[in-house]
Coordinates of C-alpha atoms in Angstrom, one line a residue:
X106 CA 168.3 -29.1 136.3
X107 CA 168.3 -33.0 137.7
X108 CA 165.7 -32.2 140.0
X109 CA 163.5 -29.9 137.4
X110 CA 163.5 -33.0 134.8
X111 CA 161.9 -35.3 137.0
X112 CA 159.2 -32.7 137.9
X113 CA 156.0 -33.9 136.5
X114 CA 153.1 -32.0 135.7
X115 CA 151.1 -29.5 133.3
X116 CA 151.4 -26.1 136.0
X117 CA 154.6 -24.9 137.6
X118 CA 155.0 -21.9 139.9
X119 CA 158.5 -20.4 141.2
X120 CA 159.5 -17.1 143.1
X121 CA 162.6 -15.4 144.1
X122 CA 161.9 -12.8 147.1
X123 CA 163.5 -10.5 149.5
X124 CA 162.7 -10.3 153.0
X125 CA 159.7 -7.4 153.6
X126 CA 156.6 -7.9 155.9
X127 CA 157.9 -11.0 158.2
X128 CA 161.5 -10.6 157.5
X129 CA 163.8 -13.3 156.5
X130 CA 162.6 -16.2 158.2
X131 CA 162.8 -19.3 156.6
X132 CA 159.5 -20.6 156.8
X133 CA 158.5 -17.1 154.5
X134 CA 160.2 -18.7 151.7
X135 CA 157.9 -18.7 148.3
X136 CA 156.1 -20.5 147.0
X137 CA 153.7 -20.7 149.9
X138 CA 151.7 -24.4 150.0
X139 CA 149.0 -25.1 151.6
X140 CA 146.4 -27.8 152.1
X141 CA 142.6 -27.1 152.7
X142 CA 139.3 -29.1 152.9
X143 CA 138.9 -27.7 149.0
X144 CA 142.0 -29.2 147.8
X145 CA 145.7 -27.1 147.8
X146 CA 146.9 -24.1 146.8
X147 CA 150.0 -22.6 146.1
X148 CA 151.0 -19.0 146.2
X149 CA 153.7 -16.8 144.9
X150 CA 153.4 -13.2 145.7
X151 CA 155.8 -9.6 144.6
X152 CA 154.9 -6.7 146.6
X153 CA 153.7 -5.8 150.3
X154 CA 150.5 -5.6 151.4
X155 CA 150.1 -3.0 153.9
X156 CA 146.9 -3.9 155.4
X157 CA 147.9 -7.7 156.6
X158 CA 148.8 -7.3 160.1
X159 CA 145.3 -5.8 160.2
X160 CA 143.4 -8.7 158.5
X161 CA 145.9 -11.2 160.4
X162 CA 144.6 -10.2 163.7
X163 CA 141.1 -10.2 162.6
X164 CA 141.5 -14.3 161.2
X165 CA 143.2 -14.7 164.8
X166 CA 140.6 -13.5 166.5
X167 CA 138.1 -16.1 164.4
X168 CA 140.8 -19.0 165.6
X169 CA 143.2 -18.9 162.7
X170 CA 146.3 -20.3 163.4
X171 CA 150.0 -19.5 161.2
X172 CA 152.9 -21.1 160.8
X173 CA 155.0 -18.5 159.2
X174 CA 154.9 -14.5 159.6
X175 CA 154.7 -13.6 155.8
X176 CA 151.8 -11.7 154.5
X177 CA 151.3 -14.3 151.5
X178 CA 149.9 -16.5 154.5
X179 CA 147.4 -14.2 155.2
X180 CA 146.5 -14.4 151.7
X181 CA 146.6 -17.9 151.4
X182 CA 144.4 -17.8 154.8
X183 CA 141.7 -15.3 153.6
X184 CA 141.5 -17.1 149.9
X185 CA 140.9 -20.6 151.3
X186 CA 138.0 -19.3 154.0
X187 CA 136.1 -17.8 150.8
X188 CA 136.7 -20.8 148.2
X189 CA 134.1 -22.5 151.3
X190 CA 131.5 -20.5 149.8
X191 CA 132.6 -19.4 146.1
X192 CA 131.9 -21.2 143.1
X193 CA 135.5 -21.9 142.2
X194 CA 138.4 -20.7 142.7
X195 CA 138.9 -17.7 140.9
X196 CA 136.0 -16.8 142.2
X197 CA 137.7 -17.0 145.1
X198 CA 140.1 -15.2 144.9
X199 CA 138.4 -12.3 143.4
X200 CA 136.5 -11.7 146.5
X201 CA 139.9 -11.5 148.6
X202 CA 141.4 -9.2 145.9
X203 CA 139.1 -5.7 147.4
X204 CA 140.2 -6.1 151.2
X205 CA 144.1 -6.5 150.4
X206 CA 145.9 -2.9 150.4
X207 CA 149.2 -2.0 149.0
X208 CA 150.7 -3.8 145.9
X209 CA 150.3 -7.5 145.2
X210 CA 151.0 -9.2 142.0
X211 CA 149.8 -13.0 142.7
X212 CA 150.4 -16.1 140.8
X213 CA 147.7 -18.7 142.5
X214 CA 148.1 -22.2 141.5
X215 CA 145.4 -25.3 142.2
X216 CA 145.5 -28.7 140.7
X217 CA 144.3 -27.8 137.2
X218 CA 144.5 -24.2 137.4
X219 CA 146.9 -21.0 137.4
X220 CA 145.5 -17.8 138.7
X221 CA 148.1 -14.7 138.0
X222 CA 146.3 -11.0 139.7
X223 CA 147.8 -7.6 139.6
X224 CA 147.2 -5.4 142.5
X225 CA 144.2 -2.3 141.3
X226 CA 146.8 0.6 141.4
X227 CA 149.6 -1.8 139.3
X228 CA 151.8 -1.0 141.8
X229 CA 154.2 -4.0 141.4
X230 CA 154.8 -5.1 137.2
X231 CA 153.3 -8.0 136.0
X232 CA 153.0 -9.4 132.3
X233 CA 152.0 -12.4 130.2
X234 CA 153.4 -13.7 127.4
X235 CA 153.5 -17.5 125.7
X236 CA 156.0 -20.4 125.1
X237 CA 154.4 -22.3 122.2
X238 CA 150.9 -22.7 123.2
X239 CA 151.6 -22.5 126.9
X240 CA 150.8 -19.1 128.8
X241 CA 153.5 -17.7 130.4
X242 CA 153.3 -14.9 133.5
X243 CA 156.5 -13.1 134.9
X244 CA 157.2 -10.4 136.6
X245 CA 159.1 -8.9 134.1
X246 CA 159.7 -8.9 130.4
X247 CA 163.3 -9.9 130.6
X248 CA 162.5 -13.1 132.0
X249 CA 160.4 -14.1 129.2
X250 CA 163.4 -13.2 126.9
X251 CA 165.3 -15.5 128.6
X252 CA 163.3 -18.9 128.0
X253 CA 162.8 -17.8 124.6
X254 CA 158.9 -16.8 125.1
X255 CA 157.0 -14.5 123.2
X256 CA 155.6 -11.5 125.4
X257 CA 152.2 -10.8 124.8
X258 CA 150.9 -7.9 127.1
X259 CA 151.0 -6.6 130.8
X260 CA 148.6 -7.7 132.9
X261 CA 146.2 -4.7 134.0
X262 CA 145.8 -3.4 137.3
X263 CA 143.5 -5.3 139.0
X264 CA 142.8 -7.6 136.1
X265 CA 142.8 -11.2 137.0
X266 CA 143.5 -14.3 134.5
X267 CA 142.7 -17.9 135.1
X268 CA 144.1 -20.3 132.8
X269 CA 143.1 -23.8 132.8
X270 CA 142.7 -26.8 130.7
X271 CA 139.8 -25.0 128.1
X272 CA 142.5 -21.8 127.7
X273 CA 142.7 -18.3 128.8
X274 CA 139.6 -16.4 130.9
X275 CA 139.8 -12.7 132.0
X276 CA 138.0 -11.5 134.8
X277 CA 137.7 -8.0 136.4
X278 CA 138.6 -7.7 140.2
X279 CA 138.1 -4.2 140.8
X280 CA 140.3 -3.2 137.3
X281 CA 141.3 0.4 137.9
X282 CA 140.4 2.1 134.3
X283 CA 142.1 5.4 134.9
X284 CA 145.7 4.9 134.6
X285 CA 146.4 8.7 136.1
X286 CA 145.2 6.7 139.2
X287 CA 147.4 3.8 139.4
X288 CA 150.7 4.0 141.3
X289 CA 153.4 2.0 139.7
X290 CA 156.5 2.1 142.0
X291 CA 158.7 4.2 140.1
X292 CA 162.2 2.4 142.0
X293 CA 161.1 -0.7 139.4
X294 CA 162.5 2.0 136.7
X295 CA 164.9 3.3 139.1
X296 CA 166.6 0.1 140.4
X297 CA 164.2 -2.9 140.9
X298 CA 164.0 -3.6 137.4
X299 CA 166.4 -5.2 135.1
X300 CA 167.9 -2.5 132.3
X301 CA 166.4 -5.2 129.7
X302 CA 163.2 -5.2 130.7
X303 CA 159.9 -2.8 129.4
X304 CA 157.4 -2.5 132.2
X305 CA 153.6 -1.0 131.1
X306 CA 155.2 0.2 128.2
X307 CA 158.2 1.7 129.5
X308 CA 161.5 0.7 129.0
X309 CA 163.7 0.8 132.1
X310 CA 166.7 1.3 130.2
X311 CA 165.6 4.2 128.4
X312 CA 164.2 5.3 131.7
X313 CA 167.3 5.4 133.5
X314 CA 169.1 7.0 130.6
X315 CA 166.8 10.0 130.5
X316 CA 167.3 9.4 134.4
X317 CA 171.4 10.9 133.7
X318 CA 170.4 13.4 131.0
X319 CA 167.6 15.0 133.5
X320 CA 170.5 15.0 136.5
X321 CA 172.9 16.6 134.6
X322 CA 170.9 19.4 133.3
X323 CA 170.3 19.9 137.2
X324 CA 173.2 19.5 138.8
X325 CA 175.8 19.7 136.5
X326 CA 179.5 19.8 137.4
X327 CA 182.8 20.3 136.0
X328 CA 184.7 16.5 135.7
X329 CA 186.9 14.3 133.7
X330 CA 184.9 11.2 133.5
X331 CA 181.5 9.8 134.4
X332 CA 181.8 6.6 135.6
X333 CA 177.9 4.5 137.1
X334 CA 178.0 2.2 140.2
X335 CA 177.2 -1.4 138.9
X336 CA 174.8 -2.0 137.6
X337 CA 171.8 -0.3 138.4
X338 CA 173.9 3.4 138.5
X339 CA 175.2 2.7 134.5
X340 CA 172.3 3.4 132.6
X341 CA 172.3 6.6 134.5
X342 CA 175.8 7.4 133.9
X343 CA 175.9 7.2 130.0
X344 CA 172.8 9.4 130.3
X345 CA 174.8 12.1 132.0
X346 CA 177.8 11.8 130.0
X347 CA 175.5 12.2 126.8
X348 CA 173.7 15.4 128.1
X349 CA 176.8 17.3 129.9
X350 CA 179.2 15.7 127.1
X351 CA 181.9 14.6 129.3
X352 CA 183.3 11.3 128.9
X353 CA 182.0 8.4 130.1
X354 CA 184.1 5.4 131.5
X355 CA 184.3 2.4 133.3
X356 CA 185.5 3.0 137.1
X357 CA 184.1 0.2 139.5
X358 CA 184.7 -2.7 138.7
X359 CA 181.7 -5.5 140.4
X360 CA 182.3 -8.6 141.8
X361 CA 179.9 -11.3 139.5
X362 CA 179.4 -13.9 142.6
X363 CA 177.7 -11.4 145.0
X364 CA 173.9 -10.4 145.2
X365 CA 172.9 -6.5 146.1
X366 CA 174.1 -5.2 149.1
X367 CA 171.0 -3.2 149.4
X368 CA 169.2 -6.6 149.7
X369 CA 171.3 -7.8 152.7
X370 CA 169.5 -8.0 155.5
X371 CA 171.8 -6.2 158.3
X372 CA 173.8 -3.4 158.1
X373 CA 176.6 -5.1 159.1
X374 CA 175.9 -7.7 155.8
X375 CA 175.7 -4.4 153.6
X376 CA 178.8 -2.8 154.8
X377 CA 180.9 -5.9 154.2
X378 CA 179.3 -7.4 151.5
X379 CA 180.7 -3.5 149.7
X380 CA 184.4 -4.1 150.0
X381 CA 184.3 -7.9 148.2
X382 CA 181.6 -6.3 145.7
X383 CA 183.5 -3.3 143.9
X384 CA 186.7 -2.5 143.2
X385 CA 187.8 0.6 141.5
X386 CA 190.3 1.0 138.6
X387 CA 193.3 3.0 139.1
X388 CA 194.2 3.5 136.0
X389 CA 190.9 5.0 134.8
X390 CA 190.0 7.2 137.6
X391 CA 193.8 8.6 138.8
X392 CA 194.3 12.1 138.9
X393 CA 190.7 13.0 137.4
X394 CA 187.5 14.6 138.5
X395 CA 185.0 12.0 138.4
X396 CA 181.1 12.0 138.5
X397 CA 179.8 9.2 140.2
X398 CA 176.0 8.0 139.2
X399 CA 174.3 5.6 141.5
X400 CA 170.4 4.8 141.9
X401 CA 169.9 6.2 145.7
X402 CA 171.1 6.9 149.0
X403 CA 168.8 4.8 151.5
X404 CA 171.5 5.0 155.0
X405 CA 174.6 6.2 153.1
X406 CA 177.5 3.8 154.4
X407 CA 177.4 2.1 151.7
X408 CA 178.0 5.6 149.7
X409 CA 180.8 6.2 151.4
X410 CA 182.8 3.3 151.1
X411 CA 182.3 3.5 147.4
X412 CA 183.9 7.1 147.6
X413 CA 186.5 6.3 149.4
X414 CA 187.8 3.3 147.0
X415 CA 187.5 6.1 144.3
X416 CA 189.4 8.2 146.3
X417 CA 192.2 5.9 147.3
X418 CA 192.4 5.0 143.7
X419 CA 194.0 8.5 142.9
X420 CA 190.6 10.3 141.7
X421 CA 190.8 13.8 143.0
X422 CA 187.5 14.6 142.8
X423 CA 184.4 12.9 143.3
X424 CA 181.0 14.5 142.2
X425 CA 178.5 12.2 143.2
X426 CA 175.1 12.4 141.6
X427 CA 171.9 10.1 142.5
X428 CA 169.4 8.8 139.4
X429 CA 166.4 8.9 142.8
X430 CA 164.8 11.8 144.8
X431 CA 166.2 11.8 148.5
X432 CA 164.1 9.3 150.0
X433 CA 162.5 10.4 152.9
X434 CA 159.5 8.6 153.8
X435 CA 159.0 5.0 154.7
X436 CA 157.6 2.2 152.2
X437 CA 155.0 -0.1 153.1
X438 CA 155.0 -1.5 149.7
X439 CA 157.6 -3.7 148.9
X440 CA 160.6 -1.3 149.5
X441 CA 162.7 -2.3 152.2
X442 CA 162.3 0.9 153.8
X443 CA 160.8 0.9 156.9
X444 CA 162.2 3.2 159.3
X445 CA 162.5 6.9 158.8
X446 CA 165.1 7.2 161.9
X447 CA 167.4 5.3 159.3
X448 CA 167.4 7.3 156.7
X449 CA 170.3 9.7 155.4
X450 CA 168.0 12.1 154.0
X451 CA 166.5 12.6 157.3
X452 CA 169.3 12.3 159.3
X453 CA 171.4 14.7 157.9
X454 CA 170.8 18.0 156.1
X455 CA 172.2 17.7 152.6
X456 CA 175.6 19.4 153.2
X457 CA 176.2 17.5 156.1
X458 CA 175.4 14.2 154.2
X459 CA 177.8 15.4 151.5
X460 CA 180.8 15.8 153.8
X461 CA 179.3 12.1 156.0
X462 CA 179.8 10.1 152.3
X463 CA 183.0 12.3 151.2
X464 CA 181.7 13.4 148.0
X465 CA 182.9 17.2 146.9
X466 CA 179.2 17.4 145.6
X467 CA 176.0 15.6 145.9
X468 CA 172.9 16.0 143.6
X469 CA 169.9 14.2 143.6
X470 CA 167.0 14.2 140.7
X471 CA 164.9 16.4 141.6
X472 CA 161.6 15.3 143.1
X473 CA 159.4 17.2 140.5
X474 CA 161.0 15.6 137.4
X475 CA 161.0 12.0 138.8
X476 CA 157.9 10.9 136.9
X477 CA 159.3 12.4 133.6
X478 CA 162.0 9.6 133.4
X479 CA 159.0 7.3 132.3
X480 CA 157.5 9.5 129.4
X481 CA 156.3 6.5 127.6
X482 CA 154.5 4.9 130.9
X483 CA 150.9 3.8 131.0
X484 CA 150.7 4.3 134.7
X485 CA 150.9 6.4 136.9
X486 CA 153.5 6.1 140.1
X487 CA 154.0 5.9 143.7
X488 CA 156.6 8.5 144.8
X489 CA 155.6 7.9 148.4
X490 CA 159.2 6.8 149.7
X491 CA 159.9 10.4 148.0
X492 CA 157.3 12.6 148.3
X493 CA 155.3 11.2 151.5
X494 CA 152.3 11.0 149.3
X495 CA 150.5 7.4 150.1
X496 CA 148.1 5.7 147.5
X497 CA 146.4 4.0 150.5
X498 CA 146.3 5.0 154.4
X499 CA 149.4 4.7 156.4
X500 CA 149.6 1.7 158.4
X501 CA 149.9 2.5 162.0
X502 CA 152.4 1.1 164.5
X503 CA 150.0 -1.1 166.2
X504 CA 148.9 -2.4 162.6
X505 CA 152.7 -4.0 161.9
X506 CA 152.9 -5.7 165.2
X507 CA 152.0 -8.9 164.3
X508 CA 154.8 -9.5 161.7
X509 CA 157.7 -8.4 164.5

């Protein structure tokens, strides 16, 4: 707060960002500054765009030189070589917009301007709101709540908005009218999101609740309780205990002062991160059948840790049941999914991942009812880490080279 006070200035930008394209190196940290013959730009940037290594080779090869390995870079890169020949810089960045593939939702800032873009297929949430007379962009609704701003709308796929000292101007950059055609990523609803948050329309909370109800019409079990993994798996849970009617409780207990485990970067970070993260409550879950809701299984260690503190706890059963499709297919999006090889789904066939985690059961939502979670969705979504089904070509090995 010290520091923020003495900031000065009519613009601010900030960004909190797992480690994707170019990994966790420091120098990928967001906001991304740079310094041009036009002037500076700064750059924060949600999503992955799958076609960078591609365009990074191609700047190379004209004598670009980068500092860091993040595909915001290349943004930053290919938006400052056309603002030598645009108008201004919206302009700008508007010509960039068409070449990038995958999902990018962008907040540009210059001197006396803020830039915010949405990808054409929406595939990462963006939305715009004000505090007092000052427009607001986030990437979710929640965080508006929080600094007491009013939310306004979502920005459209492929709608860009430049805001500057005469107000609000909307421009096109290859807006994709037919929502049937855009491909929000449906983990937003699943996981990424915050419960609290409405994205296009859709509230994730609701989401994951009809997430449970549709899981336990399809796999349902007979238990004593219905407990969720924190915090992403509660929603879920209620869901489940209000369609199968079987009670739900509290059974894990979550550490406050530790991030996701699904966001560490090793394996080894995941596994340990587990046993300081959750704790389970003897009392609740001794001598009973318990269904366990989580979001998704991406390597399944993780999984079975979390059954076996259930299990030492007394619990005599443990049904567990999975708010996701199996994933099976990499994401080049934003997911940090990159490797089939890793994956349990993949690995294993499913009664042989059943008895890997220790679960007496294992259900997953099925793949054909994972868009009917988000009934009240404007868009369309990706199921590609699900279903194998790509909104934009798959990037070949040789195309990710230049980020390892």
């Amino acid at each position: 707060e010290k520091i923020l006070s003495g900031m000065k200035g009519s613009i601010a930008i900030g960004h909190a960002r797992y480690s994707t394209t170019g990994g966790n190196n420091r120098r990928n940290i967001q906001p991304l500054g740079v310094d041009y013959i036009k002037g500076s730009l700064v750059i924060a940037h949600n999503g992955n765009v799958s076609n960078a290594a591609l365009l990074r080779q191609e700047l190379e090869q004209q004598g670009a030189v980068f500092q860091c390995t993040s595909d915001t870079e290349v943004i930053a890169f290919l938006i400052a070589k056309e603002r030598l020949t645009a108008n201004s810089v919206e302009e700008a960045v508007a010509r960039v917009a068409p070449r990038l593939e995958g999902s990018f939702s962008l907040l540009v800032m210059s001197p006396k301007k803020l830039i915010a873009l949405r990808d054409p297929k929406g595939m990462r949430p963006l939305c715009m709101g004000h505090l007092g007379k000052s427009p607001v962009f986030a990437s979710e609704s929640c965080a508006l709540d929080s600094i007491g701003a009013s939310f306004d709308r979502d920005v459209r796929p492929g709608e860009l908005i430049v805001v500057d000292e005469s107000g609000e101007r909307v421009m096109e950059s290859g807006i994709n009218p037919d929502a049937s055609k855009c491909a929000l990523c449906v983990f937003e609803h699943i996981y990424f999101a915050r419960p609290d948050s409405v994205i296009d329309g859709q509230s994730v909370y609701q989401a994951r609740l009809e997430a449970g109800r549709i899981l336990a019409r399809s796999h349902p079990v007979q238990a004593d309780l219905v407990i969720g993994v924190p915090d992403s798996g509660l929603a879920a849970a209620i869901g489940f205990a209000q369609e199968s009617g079987i009670p739900y409780g509290e059974g894990l207990v979550k550490n406050r002062y530790i991030g996701r485990t699904f966001i560490q970067p090793t394996q080894n970070g995941r596994e340990s991160a587990v046993s300081i993260k959750l704790s389970a409550l003897r009392r609740s879950v001794e001598g009973k059948r318990v269904v366990m809701i989580d979001d998704s299984i991406v390597r399944g260690t993780t999984m079975r840790q979390i059954v076996d503190l259930l299990k030492k706890a007394g619990a005599t059963e443990v049904h567990v049941r999975i708010s996701a499709p199996e994933f099976l297919w990499p994401c080049y999006y934003g997911t940090d999914i990159d490797d089939r090889s890793q994956l349990a789904s993949v690995k294993f066939t499913h009664e042989e991942l059943t008895e890997r985690i220790g679960a007496d059961s294992l259900g997953f939502l099925p793949l054909a009812q994972v868009k009917e979670i988000a009934k009240d969705s404007k868009l369309n979504f990706c199921t590609a880490c699900f279903s194998g089904d790509y909104p934009y070509p798959v990037p070949t090995h040789a195309d990710k080279t230049a980020f390892e």
